[in-house]
Amino acid sequence: MATPVPEVLVPADAGTYALEAETSVAVRLDREHDWDEPIVEGDAVEVTRTAFESDPGYDEYEVRARAPGTAAVVFEAPDATAAFSFVVE
């Protein structure tokens, strides 16, 4: 079952979330791990890296709902994984 999405997700929040069309959520990744670029499966969301003018101390990606359906977004590091599923309504 999909949970309503908060404004920000972190790796510990891995799970399934509901996104309304044309909304987005930020995924923040700590720098304790060497995260790879995200793996996206499905066309329901678009994932883009957030560009900051000054370094906030973490990496961030915006996951934006594109179309009704489901998508999986996985962030991997050699010693960690954060997997999110999104249901776009």
Rosetta silent file (secondary structure, phi, psi, omega in degrees, C-alpha in Angstrom):
SEQUENCE: MATPVPEVLVPADAGTYALEAETSVAVRLDREHDWDEPIVEGDAVEVTRTAFESDPGYDEYEVRARAPGTAAVVFEAPDATAAFSFVVE
SCORE:     score description
SCORE:     0.000 S_00000001
   1 L     0.000  139.893 -178.050    0.000    0.000    0.000 S_00000001
   2 L   -84.101  137.637  177.969    1.272    3.480   -0.883 S_00000001
   3 E   -98.451  143.071  173.888    1.903    6.020    1.853 S_00000001
   4 E   -57.800  141.059 -173.496    1.353    9.758    1.262 S_00000001
   5 L   -84.615  136.514  172.887    4.713   11.275    0.490 S_00000001
   6 L   -78.480 -177.751  179.779    6.386   13.778    2.862 S_00000001
   7 L   -71.445  -32.835 -176.440    8.323   16.786    1.512 S_00000001
   8 E  -135.638  137.010  173.930   11.687   15.045    1.893 S_00000001
   9 E  -114.745  147.063  173.925   12.738   11.399    1.851 S_00000001
  10 L  -125.723  166.183 -176.782   16.030    9.970    3.146 S_00000001
  11 H   -51.043  -35.959  179.744   17.416    6.436    2.701 S_00000001
  12 H   -65.562  -15.611 -179.780   15.852    5.259    5.977 S_00000001
  13 H   -88.926    7.403 -176.721   12.424    6.131    4.490 S_00000001
  14 L   -46.496  134.551 -178.717   12.731    3.509    1.727 S_00000001
  15 E   165.365 -160.167 -178.291    9.287    2.213    0.803 S_00000001
  16 E  -110.591  131.513 -176.067    6.248    2.840   -1.406 S_00000001
  17 E  -131.857  148.267  176.009    4.740    6.308   -1.700 S_00000001
  18 E   -95.049  132.308  175.339    1.777    7.897   -3.478 S_00000001
  19 E  -122.191  135.016  173.523    2.437   11.000   -5.584 S_00000001
  20 L   -81.801  153.989  179.076   -0.244   13.144   -7.147 S_00000001
  21 L   -53.276  140.418  176.618    0.228   14.228  -10.743 S_00000001
  22 L    66.027   18.297  174.249    2.571   17.198  -11.210 S_00000001
  23 L  -109.784  169.591 -179.443    3.939   17.001   -7.644 S_00000001
  24 E  -145.366  166.679  176.475    7.431   16.154   -6.509 S_00000001
  25 E  -140.138  145.482  176.519    9.464   14.992   -3.534 S_00000001
  26 E   -92.142  137.629  171.994   13.111   15.551   -2.655 S_00000001
  27 E  -112.669  119.069 -179.162   15.352   12.578   -1.882 S_00000001
  28 E  -105.825  130.641 -178.152   18.362   13.587    0.211 S_00000001
  29 E  -115.616  127.708  178.138   21.415   11.371    0.359 S_00000001
  30 L   -68.478  163.124  179.842   24.056   11.700    3.049 S_00000001
  31 L   -96.892   12.499  175.485   27.680   11.835    2.042 S_00000001
  32 L   -72.060  -19.229 -179.506   28.659    8.967    4.348 S_00000001
  33 L  -119.570  154.172  178.116   28.143    6.696    1.328 S_00000001
  34 L   -95.732   82.827 -174.166   29.424    6.971   -2.237 S_00000001
  35 L   -72.513  137.676  171.267   26.025    6.932   -4.004 S_00000001
  36 L   -80.829  169.223  173.005   25.742    6.093   -7.703 S_00000001
  37 L   -62.991  149.809 -175.486   23.341    7.917   -9.983 S_00000001
  38 L   -67.245  149.423  172.243   19.775    6.647   -9.457 S_00000001
  39 E  -100.465  124.218 -177.796   18.327    3.721  -11.354 S_00000001
  40 E  -116.847  125.659  175.943   14.792    4.532  -12.537 S_00000001
  41 E  -119.274  120.714 -178.018   12.389    1.853  -13.730 S_00000001
  42 L   108.728  156.677 -176.376    9.074    3.022  -15.174 S_00000001
  43 L  -102.466    6.043 -174.740    7.871    6.202  -16.845 S_00000001
  44 L   -74.149  -22.138 -179.632    5.648    7.534  -14.042 S_00000001
  45 E  -131.589  161.143  174.041    8.385    9.765  -12.559 S_00000001
  46 E  -123.399  136.563 -177.555   11.336   11.828  -13.694 S_00000001
  47 E  -117.829  126.423  177.531   14.431   12.134  -11.492 S_00000001
  48 E  -132.812  144.852  178.314   16.800   15.110  -11.643 S_00000001
  49 E   -77.011  137.352  178.226   19.719   16.103   -9.465 S_00000001
  50 L   -81.526  130.314  177.201   19.276   19.343   -7.536 S_00000001
  51 L   -99.227  120.813  179.923   21.945   21.956   -8.248 S_00000001
  52 L  -103.850  145.418  175.460   22.780   24.075   -5.225 S_00000001
  53 L   -74.023  -35.331  174.710   24.614   27.406   -5.289 S_00000001
  54 L  -126.830  151.400 -173.857   26.287   26.567   -1.978 S_00000001
  55 L   -71.543  117.005  179.114   27.018   23.107   -0.578 S_00000001
  56 L   -84.541   -5.793  179.811   24.283   21.997    1.882 S_00000001
  57 L    94.301    7.096  177.871   26.274   18.946    3.018 S_00000001
  58 L  -151.690  164.904  173.451   24.154   16.351    1.193 S_00000001
  59 E  -100.538  146.615 -177.302   23.167   15.359   -2.343 S_00000001
  60 E  -137.444  142.612  175.499   19.556   15.798   -3.414 S_00000001
  61 E  -126.555  141.994  174.358   17.388   14.529   -6.251 S_00000001
  62 E   -97.950  127.340  174.553   13.913   15.686   -7.221 S_00000001
  63 E  -106.331  112.073 -176.302   11.441   12.924   -8.068 S_00000001
  64 E  -111.598  132.024  176.397    8.612   14.489  -10.102 S_00000001
  65 E   -67.536  129.173 -179.788    5.374   12.727  -11.053 S_00000001
  66 L  -109.480  -42.636 -173.279    4.996   12.633  -14.837 S_00000001
  67 L  -154.434  154.317  177.326    2.150   10.265  -15.640 S_00000001
  68 L   -57.682  141.098  179.173   -0.216    7.854  -13.892 S_00000001
  69 E   142.519 -159.113 -179.974    1.411    4.536  -13.090 S_00000001
  70 E  -127.652  155.578  176.490    4.239    3.171  -10.984 S_00000001
  71 E  -151.881  150.759  174.656    7.991    3.633  -10.931 S_00000001
  72 E  -114.537  138.493  177.276   10.911    2.408   -8.883 S_00000001
  73 E  -128.450  121.258 -176.416   13.877    4.617   -8.002 S_00000001
  74 E  -122.667  129.721  174.337   16.935    2.944   -6.501 S_00000001
  75 E  -110.014  127.471 -178.454   20.035    4.638   -5.122 S_00000001
  76 E  -123.703  144.697  172.070   23.005    2.323   -4.578 S_00000001
  77 E  -133.193  163.765 -179.917   26.336    2.698   -2.856 S_00000001
  78 L   -55.669  -28.943 -176.066   28.940   -0.011   -2.221 S_00000001
  79 L  -122.858   16.737 -178.984   27.666   -0.348    1.356 S_00000001
  80 E  -160.445  155.496  174.759   24.052    0.887    1.172 S_00000001
  81 E  -141.315  138.447  173.897   20.865    0.826   -0.903 S_00000001
  82 E  -128.251  113.366 -176.252   17.816    3.096   -0.792 S_00000001
  83 E  -116.586  127.948 -179.872   14.868    1.834   -2.844 S_00000001
  84 E  -124.532  141.674  171.398   11.669    3.796   -3.348 S_00000001
  85 E  -116.481  139.378 -179.536    8.501    2.907   -5.245 S_00000001
  86 E  -124.277  132.594  175.075    6.134    5.620   -6.392 S_00000001
  87 E  -109.625  113.899 -179.346    2.493    5.259   -7.344 S_00000001
  88 E   -95.530  124.490 -176.984    1.380    8.264   -9.406 S_00000001
  89 L   -99.003    0.000    0.000   -2.336    8.920   -9.251 S_00000001
